[in-house]
PDB file of C-alpha atoms in Angstrom:
ATOM      1  CA  GLN X   3      13.625 -11.813   7.848  1.00  0.00           C
ATOM      2  CA  VAL X   4      11.212  -8.933   7.705  1.00  0.00           C
ATOM      3  CA  GLN X   5       7.697  -9.028   9.051  1.00  0.00           C
ATOM      4  CA  LEU X   6       5.122  -6.554   7.806  1.00  0.00           C
ATOM      5  CA  VAL X   7       1.965  -5.771   9.736  1.00  0.00           C
ATOM      6  CA  GLU X   8      -0.777  -3.860   7.967  1.00  0.00           C
ATOM      7  CA  SER X   9      -3.730  -1.981   9.339  1.00  0.00           C
ATOM      8  CA  GLY X  10      -6.368   0.483   8.233  1.00  0.00           C
ATOM      9  CA  GLY X  11      -8.431  -1.528   5.810  1.00  0.00           C
ATOM     10  CA  GLY X  12     -12.175  -1.547   5.933  1.00  0.00           C
ATOM     11  CA  LEU X  13     -15.429  -0.646   4.253  1.00  0.00           C
ATOM     12  CA  VAL X  14     -15.918   2.868   2.919  1.00  0.00           C
ATOM     13  CA  GLN X  15     -18.383   4.590   0.633  1.00  0.00           C
ATOM     14  CA  PRO X  16     -17.416   5.853  -2.814  1.00  0.00           C
ATOM     15  CA  GLY X  17     -15.707   9.205  -2.513  1.00  0.00           C
ATOM     16  CA  GLY X  18     -14.502   8.423   0.963  1.00  0.00           C
ATOM     17  CA  SER X  19     -10.998   8.173   2.328  1.00  0.00           C
ATOM     18  CA  LEU X  20      -8.933   5.551   4.037  1.00  0.00           C
ATOM     19  CA  ARG X  21      -5.393   5.433   5.360  1.00  0.00           C
ATOM     20  CA  LEU X  22      -3.414   2.223   5.359  1.00  0.00           C
ATOM     21  CA  SER X  23      -0.389   1.693   7.552  1.00  0.00           C
ATOM     22  CA  CYS X  24       2.328  -0.918   7.408  1.00  0.00           C
ATOM     23  CA  THR X  25       4.976  -1.351  10.050  1.00  0.00           C
ATOM     24  CA  ALA X  26       8.011  -3.509   9.446  1.00  0.00           C
ATOM     25  CA  SER X  27       9.986  -5.412  12.027  1.00  0.00           C
ATOM     26  CA  GLY X  28      13.044  -7.593  11.900  1.00  0.00           C
ATOM     27  CA  THR X  29      16.084  -6.737   9.841  1.00  0.00           C
ATOM     28  CA  ILE X  30      15.055  -3.536   8.116  1.00  0.00           C
ATOM     29  CA  PHE X  31      16.989  -1.766   5.392  1.00  0.00           C
ATOM     30  CA  SER X  32      15.686   1.745   4.995  1.00  0.00           C
ATOM     31  CA  GLY X  33      17.532   2.162   1.721  1.00  0.00           C
ATOM     32  CA  PHE X  34      15.185  -0.208  -0.040  1.00  0.00           C
ATOM     33  CA  ALA X  35      11.887   0.625  -1.600  1.00  0.00           C
ATOM     34  CA  MET X  36       8.594   0.121   0.132  1.00  0.00           C
ATOM     35  CA  GLY X  37       5.218   0.192  -1.448  1.00  0.00           C
ATOM     36  CA  TRP X  38       1.723  -1.045  -1.892  1.00  0.00           C
ATOM     37  CA  TYR X  39       0.195  -3.523  -4.269  1.00  0.00           C
ATOM     38  CA  ARG X  40      -3.372  -4.670  -4.573  1.00  0.00           C
ATOM     39  CA  GLN X  41      -5.232  -7.653  -5.908  1.00  0.00           C
ATOM     40  CA  ALA X  42      -8.880  -7.734  -6.810  1.00  0.00           C
ATOM     41  CA  PRO X  43     -10.836 -10.976  -7.200  1.00  0.00           C
ATOM     42  CA  GLY X  44      -9.990 -12.671 -10.467  1.00  0.00           C
ATOM     43  CA  LYS X  45      -7.172 -10.276 -11.258  1.00  0.00           C
ATOM     44  CA  GLN X  46      -3.411 -10.289 -10.910  1.00  0.00           C
ATOM     45  CA  ARG X  47      -1.625  -8.362  -8.228  1.00  0.00           C
ATOM     46  CA  GLU X  48      -0.808  -4.876  -9.446  1.00  0.00           C
ATOM     47  CA  LEU X  49       1.400  -2.046  -8.326  1.00  0.00           C
ATOM     48  CA  VAL X  50      -0.344   0.812  -6.568  1.00  0.00           C
ATOM     49  CA  ALA X  51       2.485   2.986  -5.291  1.00  0.00           C
ATOM     50  CA  ILE X  52       6.208   2.800  -4.600  1.00  0.00           C
ATOM     51  CA  SER X  53       8.373   4.927  -2.331  1.00  0.00           C
ATOM     52  CA  THR X  54      12.163   4.872  -2.389  1.00  0.00           C
ATOM     53  CA  SER X  55      14.512   5.925   0.374  1.00  0.00           C
ATOM     54  CA  GLY X  56      15.465   8.931  -1.713  1.00  0.00           C
ATOM     55  CA  GLY X  57      11.950  10.273  -1.599  1.00  0.00           C
ATOM     56  CA  SER X  58      10.856   9.470  -5.110  1.00  0.00           C
ATOM     57  CA  THR X  59       7.413   8.027  -5.627  1.00  0.00           C
ATOM     58  CA  SER X  60       5.629   6.238  -8.397  1.00  0.00           C
ATOM     59  CA  TYR X  61       1.931   5.566  -8.807  1.00  0.00           C
ATOM     60  CA  ALA X  62      -0.313   3.534 -10.984  1.00  0.00           C
ATOM     61  CA  ASP X  63      -2.152   5.728 -13.451  1.00  0.00           C
ATOM     62  CA  SER X  64      -5.463   4.664 -11.976  1.00  0.00           C
ATOM     63  CA  VAL X  65      -4.657   6.182  -8.579  1.00  0.00           C
ATOM     64  CA  LYS X  66      -2.627   9.265  -9.479  1.00  0.00           C
ATOM     65  CA  GLY X  67      -4.024  12.356  -7.841  1.00  0.00           C
ATOM     66  CA  ARG X  68      -6.044  10.306  -5.368  1.00  0.00           C
ATOM     67  CA  PHE X  69      -3.524   8.194  -3.472  1.00  0.00           C
ATOM     68  CA  THR X  70      -0.402   9.312  -1.646  1.00  0.00           C
ATOM     69  CA  ILE X  71       2.351   7.074  -0.361  1.00  0.00           C
ATOM     70  CA  SER X  72       4.627   8.206   2.431  1.00  0.00           C
ATOM     71  CA  ARG X  73       7.116   6.619   4.770  1.00  0.00           C
ATOM     72  CA  ASP X  74       8.631   7.193   8.160  1.00  0.00           C
ATOM     73  CA  ASN X  75      11.942   5.396   8.239  1.00  0.00           C
ATOM     74  CA  ALA X  76      12.424   6.061  11.938  1.00  0.00           C
ATOM     75  CA  LYS X  77       9.268   4.076  12.585  1.00  0.00           C
ATOM     76  CA  ASN X  78       9.828   1.590   9.770  1.00  0.00           C
ATOM     77  CA  THR X  79       6.373   2.442   8.575  1.00  0.00           C
ATOM     78  CA  VAL X  80       4.856   3.141   5.196  1.00  0.00           C
ATOM     79  CA  TYR X  81       1.452   4.700   4.656  1.00  0.00           C
ATOM     80  CA  LEU X  82      -1.033   4.885   1.858  1.00  0.00           C
ATOM     81  CA  GLN X  83      -3.523   7.725   2.016  1.00  0.00           C
ATOM     82  CA  MET X  84      -6.425   6.929  -0.264  1.00  0.00           C
ATOM     83  CA  ASN X  85      -8.868   9.668  -1.192  1.00  0.00           C
ATOM     84  CA  LYS X  86     -11.823   9.823  -3.542  1.00  0.00           C
ATOM     85  CA  LEU X  87     -12.128   6.088  -3.405  1.00  0.00           C
ATOM     86  CA  LYS X  88     -13.960   4.291  -6.168  1.00  0.00           C
ATOM     87  CA  PRO X  89     -15.617   0.868  -6.241  1.00  0.00           C
ATOM     88  CA  GLU X  90     -12.867  -0.295  -8.582  1.00  0.00           C
ATOM     89  CA  ASP X  91     -10.366   0.342  -5.787  1.00  0.00           C
ATOM     90  CA  THR X  92     -11.854  -2.617  -3.948  1.00  0.00           C
ATOM     91  CA  ALA X  93      -9.090  -5.149  -3.418  1.00  0.00           C
ATOM     92  CA  VAL X  94      -6.772  -6.709  -0.919  1.00  0.00           C
ATOM     93  CA  TYR X  95      -3.908  -4.310  -0.394  1.00  0.00           C
ATOM     94  CA  PHE X  96      -0.446  -5.679   0.317  1.00  0.00           C
ATOM     95  CA  CYS X  97       2.474  -3.882   1.866  1.00  0.00           C
ATOM     96  CA  MET X  98       5.848  -4.569   0.246  1.00  0.00           C
ATOM     97  CA  HIS X  99       9.437  -4.117   1.328  1.00  0.00           C
ATOM     98  CA  ALA X 100      12.408  -4.377  -1.029  1.00  0.00           C
ATOM     99  CA  TYR X 101      10.302  -6.214  -3.588  1.00  0.00           C
ATOM    100  CA  THR X 102      10.837  -9.297  -1.467  1.00  0.00           C
ATOM    101  CA  TYR X 103       8.749  -9.171   1.684  1.00  0.00           C
ATOM    102  CA  TRP X 104       4.997  -8.894   1.828  1.00  0.00           C
ATOM    103  CA  GLY X 105       2.331  -8.332   4.388  1.00  0.00           C
ATOM    104  CA  GLN X 106      -0.651 -10.631   4.641  1.00  0.00           C
ATOM    105  CA  GLY X 107      -2.905  -8.037   3.095  1.00  0.00           C
ATOM    106  CA  THR X 108      -5.747  -5.890   4.298  1.00  0.00           C
ATOM    107  CA  GLN X 109      -9.152  -5.764   2.668  1.00  0.00           C
ATOM    108  CA  VAL X 110     -10.387  -2.469   1.266  1.00  0.00           C
ATOM    109  CA  THR X 111     -13.982  -2.443   0.112  1.00  0.00           C
ATOM    110  CA  VAL X 112     -15.520   0.601  -1.530  1.00  0.00           C
ATOM    111  CA  SER X 113     -19.263   0.247  -1.777  1.00  0.00           C
ATOM    112  CA  SER X 114     -22.445   2.131  -1.097  1.00  0.00           C
TER     113      SER X 114
END
């Protein structure tokens, strides 16, 4: 089993920045993808960003140029740097490992 612990969520103003962190524990396989999803009220969970062990990344069109995903395999940690945040970025953000394991989510609220 893999346990994912997220941190970094909070309330920020539009245009602000926030950095989410997710640290995995348990049986970790660094060769698998890690990433971030988000779910806003009344909407389905959607992909935000994916990072593979080979260094490739993929982003939702809505966050390209604003968000950056990175990972530190030695620390079993994945990050999501979020810049130029918009109110529509408001959601619960979930860390994901190997498309199988999920964190409990951290709330990101963008509001003035």
